[in-house]
Coordinates of C-alpha atoms and ligand atoms in Angstrom, one line a residue:
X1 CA 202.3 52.9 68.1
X2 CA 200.4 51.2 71.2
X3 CA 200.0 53.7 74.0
X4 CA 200.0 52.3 77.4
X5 CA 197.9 53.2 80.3
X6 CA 200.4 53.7 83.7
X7 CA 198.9 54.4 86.9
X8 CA 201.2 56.2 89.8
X9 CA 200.6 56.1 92.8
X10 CA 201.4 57.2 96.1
X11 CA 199.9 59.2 99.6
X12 CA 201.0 62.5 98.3
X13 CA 203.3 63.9 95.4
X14 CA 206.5 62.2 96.2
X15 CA 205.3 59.7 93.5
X16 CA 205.9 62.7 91.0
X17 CA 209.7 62.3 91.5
X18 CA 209.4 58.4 90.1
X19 CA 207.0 59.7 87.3
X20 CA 208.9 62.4 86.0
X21 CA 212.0 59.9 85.1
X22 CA 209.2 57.6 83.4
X23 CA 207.7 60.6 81.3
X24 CA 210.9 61.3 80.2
X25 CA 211.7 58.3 78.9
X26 CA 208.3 57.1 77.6
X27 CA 206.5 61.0 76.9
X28 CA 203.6 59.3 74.9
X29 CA 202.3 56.9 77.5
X30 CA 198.7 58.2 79.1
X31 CA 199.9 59.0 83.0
X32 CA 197.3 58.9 85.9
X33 CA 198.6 60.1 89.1
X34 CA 196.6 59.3 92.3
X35 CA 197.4 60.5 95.6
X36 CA 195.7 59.0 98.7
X37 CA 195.6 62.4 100.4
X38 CA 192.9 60.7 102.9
X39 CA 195.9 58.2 104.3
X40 CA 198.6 60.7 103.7
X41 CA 201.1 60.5 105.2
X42 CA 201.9 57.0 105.6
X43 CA 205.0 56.8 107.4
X44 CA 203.5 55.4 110.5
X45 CA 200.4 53.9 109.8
X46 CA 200.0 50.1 110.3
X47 CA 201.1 47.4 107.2
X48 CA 197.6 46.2 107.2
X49 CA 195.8 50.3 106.6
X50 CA 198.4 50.6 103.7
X51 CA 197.7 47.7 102.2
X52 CA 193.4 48.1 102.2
X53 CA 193.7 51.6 101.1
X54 CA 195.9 50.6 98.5
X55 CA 194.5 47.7 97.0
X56 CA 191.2 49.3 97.4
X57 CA 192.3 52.4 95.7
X58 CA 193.9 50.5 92.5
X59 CA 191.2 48.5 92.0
X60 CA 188.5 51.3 92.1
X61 CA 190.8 53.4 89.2
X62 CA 191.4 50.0 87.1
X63 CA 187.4 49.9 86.8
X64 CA 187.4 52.8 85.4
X65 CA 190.6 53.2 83.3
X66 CA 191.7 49.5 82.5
X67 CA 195.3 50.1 83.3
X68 CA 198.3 48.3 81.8
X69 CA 200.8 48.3 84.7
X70 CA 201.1 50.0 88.3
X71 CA 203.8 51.8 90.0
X72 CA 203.6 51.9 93.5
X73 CA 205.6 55.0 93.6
X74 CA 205.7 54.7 97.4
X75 CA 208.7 52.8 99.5
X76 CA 206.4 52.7 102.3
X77 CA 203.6 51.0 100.4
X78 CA 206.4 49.2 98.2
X79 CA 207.8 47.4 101.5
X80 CA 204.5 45.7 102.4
X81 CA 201.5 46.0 99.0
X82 CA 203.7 44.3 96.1
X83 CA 202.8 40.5 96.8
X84 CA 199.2 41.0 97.7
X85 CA 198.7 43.8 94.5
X86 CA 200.6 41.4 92.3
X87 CA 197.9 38.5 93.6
X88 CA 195.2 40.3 92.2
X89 CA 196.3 41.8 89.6
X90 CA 197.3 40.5 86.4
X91 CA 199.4 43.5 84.5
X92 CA 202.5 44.2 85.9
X93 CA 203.2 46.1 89.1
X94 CA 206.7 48.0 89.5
X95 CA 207.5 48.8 93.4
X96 CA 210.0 51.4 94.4
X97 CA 212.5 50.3 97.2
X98 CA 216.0 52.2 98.6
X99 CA 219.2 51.9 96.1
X100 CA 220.5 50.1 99.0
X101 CA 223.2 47.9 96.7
X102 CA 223.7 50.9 94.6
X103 CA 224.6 53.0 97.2
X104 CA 226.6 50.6 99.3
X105 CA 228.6 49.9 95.7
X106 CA 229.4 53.5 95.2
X107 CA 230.3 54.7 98.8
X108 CA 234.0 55.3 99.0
X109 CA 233.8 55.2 102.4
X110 CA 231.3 52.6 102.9
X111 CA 229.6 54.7 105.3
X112 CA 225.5 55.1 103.7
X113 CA 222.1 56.2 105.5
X114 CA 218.9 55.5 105.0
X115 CA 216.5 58.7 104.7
X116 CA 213.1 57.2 105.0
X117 CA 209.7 57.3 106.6
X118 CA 209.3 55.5 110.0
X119 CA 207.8 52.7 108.3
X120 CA 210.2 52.0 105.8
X121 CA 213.4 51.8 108.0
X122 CA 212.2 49.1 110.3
X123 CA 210.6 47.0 107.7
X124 CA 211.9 43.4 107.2
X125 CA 212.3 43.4 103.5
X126 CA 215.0 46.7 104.2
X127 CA 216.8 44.8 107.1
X128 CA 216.8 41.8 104.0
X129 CA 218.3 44.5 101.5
X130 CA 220.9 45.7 104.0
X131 CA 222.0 42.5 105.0
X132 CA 222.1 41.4 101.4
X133 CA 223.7 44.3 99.7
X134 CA 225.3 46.1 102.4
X135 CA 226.5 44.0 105.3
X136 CA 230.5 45.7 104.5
X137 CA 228.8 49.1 105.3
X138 CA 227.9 50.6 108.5
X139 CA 224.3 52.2 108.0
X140 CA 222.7 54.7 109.5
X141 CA 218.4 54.7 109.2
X142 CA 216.6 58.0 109.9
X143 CA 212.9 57.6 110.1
X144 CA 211.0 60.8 109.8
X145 CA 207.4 61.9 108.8
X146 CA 208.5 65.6 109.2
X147 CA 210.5 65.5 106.1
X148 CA 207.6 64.1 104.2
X149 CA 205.4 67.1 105.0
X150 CA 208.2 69.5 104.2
X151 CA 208.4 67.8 101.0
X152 CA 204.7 68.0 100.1
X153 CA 204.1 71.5 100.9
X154 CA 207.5 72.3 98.8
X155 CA 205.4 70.6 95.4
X156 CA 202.0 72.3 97.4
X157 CA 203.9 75.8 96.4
X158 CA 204.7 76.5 100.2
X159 CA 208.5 77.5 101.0
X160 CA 210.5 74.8 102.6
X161 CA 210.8 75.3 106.5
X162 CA 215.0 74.6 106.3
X163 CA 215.4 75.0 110.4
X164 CA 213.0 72.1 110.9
X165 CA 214.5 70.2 108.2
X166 CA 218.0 71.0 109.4
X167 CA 216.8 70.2 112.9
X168 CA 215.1 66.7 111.7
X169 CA 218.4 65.6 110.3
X170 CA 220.4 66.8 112.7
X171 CA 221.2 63.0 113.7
X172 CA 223.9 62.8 110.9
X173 CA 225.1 66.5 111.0
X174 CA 228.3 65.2 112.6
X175 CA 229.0 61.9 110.7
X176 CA 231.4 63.0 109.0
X177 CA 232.2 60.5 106.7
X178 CA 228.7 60.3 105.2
X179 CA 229.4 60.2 101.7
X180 CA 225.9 58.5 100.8
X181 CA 222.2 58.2 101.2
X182 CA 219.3 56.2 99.6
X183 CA 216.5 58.8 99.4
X184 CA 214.0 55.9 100.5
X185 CA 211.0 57.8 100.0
X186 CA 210.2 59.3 96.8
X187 CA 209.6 62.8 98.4
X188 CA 213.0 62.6 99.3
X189 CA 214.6 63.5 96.1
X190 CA 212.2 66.5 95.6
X191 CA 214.0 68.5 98.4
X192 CA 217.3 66.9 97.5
X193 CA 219.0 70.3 96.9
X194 CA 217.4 71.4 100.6
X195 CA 218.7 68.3 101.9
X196 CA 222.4 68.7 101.0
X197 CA 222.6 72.3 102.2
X198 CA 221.9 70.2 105.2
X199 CA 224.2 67.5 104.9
X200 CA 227.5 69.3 103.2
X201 CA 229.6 66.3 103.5
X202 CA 227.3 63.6 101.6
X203 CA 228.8 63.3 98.1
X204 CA 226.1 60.7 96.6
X205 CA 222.3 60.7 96.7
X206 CA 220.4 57.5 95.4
X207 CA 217.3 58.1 94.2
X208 CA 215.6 54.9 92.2
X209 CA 213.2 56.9 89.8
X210 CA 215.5 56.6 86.6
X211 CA 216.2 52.8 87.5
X212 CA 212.1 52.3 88.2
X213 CA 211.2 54.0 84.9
X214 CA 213.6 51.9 82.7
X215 CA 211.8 49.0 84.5
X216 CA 208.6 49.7 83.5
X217 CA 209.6 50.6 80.2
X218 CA 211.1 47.0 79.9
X219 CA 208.2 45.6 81.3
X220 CA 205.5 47.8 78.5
X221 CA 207.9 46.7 75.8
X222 CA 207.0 42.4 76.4
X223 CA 203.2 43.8 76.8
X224 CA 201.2 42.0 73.5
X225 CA 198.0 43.5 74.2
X226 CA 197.2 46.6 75.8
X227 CA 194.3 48.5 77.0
X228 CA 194.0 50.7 73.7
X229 CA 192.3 53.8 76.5
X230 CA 192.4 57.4 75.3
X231 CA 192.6 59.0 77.8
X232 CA 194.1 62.0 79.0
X233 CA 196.8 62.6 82.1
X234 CA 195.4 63.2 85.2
X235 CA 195.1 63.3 88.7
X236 CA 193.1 61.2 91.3
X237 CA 192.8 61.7 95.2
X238 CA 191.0 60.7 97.9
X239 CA 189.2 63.8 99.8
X240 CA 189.0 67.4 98.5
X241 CA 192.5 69.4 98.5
X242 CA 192.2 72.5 99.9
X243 CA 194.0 74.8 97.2
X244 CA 192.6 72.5 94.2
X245 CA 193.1 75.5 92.0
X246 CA 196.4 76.1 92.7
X247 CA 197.4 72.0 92.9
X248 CA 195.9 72.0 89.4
X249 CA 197.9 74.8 88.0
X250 CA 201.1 73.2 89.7
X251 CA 200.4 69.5 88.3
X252 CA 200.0 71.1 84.8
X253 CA 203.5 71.7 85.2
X254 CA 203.8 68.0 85.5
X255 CA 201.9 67.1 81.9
X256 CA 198.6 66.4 84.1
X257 CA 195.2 68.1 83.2
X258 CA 192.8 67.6 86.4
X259 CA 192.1 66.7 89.8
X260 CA 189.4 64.3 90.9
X261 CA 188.2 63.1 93.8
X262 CA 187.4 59.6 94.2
X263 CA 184.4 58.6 95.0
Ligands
DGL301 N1 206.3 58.8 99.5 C1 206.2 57.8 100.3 C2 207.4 56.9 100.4 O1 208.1 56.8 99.4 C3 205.6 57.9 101.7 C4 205.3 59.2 102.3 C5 204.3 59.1 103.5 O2 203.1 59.1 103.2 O3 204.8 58.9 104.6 O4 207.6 56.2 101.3

């Protein structure tokens, strides 16, 4: 069987909670990760920065490792990179954007939030989704940056600060009738658990990963020809990590054999 070549990619690890619903479903596929650890975070850096550093960033790895599709496992990047990406690119390119109908179907109470970066929640394209999917709901948007860095230290092996995180979403400690949130940034879901000690009254978290992987998979499945690369799963960044070491034992946990810096 034809292996594809999948590149993920986001500013730090929260991509890893997209891949590891892709990996599960397609094991046999080569994986290369690449974190833009120079840009990270991205929360609240300007549409047109993302956008450069990303298309820059996927072009420079497709040089070298012909790739056969592209998940932008990133809502930030998602909300503003897909059209230009998909311009110049000819393979297919999956985005990763908040379960916003999802949620707003499965609320009982019809009362969601948004958990995102700053970015994300004041995009057009999410007003667009809310207004589409969710205009019976009333929803609440957080924006924080905060919670990104908690989350990448968590994967980064350092122990999650739960004061700050309880005081960065202190916001919706008191909505009580909270039963749902879109984890719209694909840290998100790796301090879900952290998160709900948190928020004790949400009952539903929507995370997109499984929904992105069984995209992609459809997507691989209509390929005809494929880049035929042997290569194995690793990891890209942008500027030295400090612990690489330590990163690179952690990341084997994840099926991934290396770091490298891009040049
Ligand atoms: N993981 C990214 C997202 O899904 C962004 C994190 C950041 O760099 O702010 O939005």
């Amino acid at each position: 069987m034809n292996k594809s070549t999948v590149l993920f990619f986001d500013s730090g690890m929260g991509g890893l909670s997209v891949y590891q619903e892709a990996k599960k479903l397609m094991p046999d596929n080569h994986y290369l990760y690449c974190f833009d650890n120079a840009g990270f975070p991205y929360s609240e850096k300007s549409e047109e920065t993302i956008i450069q550093r990303t298309l820059y960033i996927c072009k420079k790895i497709n040089q070298d490792y012909p790739l056969d599709a592209i998940v932008i496992a990133c809502n930030t990047a998602s909300t503003v990179v897909l059209p230009p990406l998909r311009e110049q690119f000819s393979i297919p390119i999956v985005g990763t954007v908040p379960a916003i109908k999802p949620a707003a179907e499965i609320s009982q109470t019809k009362h969601i939030g948004l958990l995102a970066t700053k970015g994300t929640v004041k995009r057009p394209y999410v007003n667009d989704l809310i207004h589409k999917f969710a205009a019976h709901c009333i929803v609440e948007r957080l924006g924080s940056t905060k919670l990104v860095e908690i989350a990448e230290h968590k994967i980064q092996g350092k122990s999650v600060d739960l004061i700050a995180l309880k005081n960065e979403l202190s916001p919706w400690a008191s909505i009580e009738n909270l039963d749902t949130i879109c984890l719209g940034c694909t840290h998100f879901p790796l301090i879900k658990d952290e998160i709900q000690i948190c928020l004790p009254q949400v009952k539903n978290f929507m995370d997109p990963g499984f929904a992105i992987a069984k995209r992609l998979q459809f997507l691989l499945d209509k390929l005809e020809v494929r880049s035929k690369l042997e290569v194995k799963n690793q990891v890209f960044c942008t500027q030295d990590v400090e612990n690489k070491h330590q990163l690179e034992q952690a990341l084997a946990l994840w099926g991934f054999d290396g770091i490298t810096v891009l040049k």
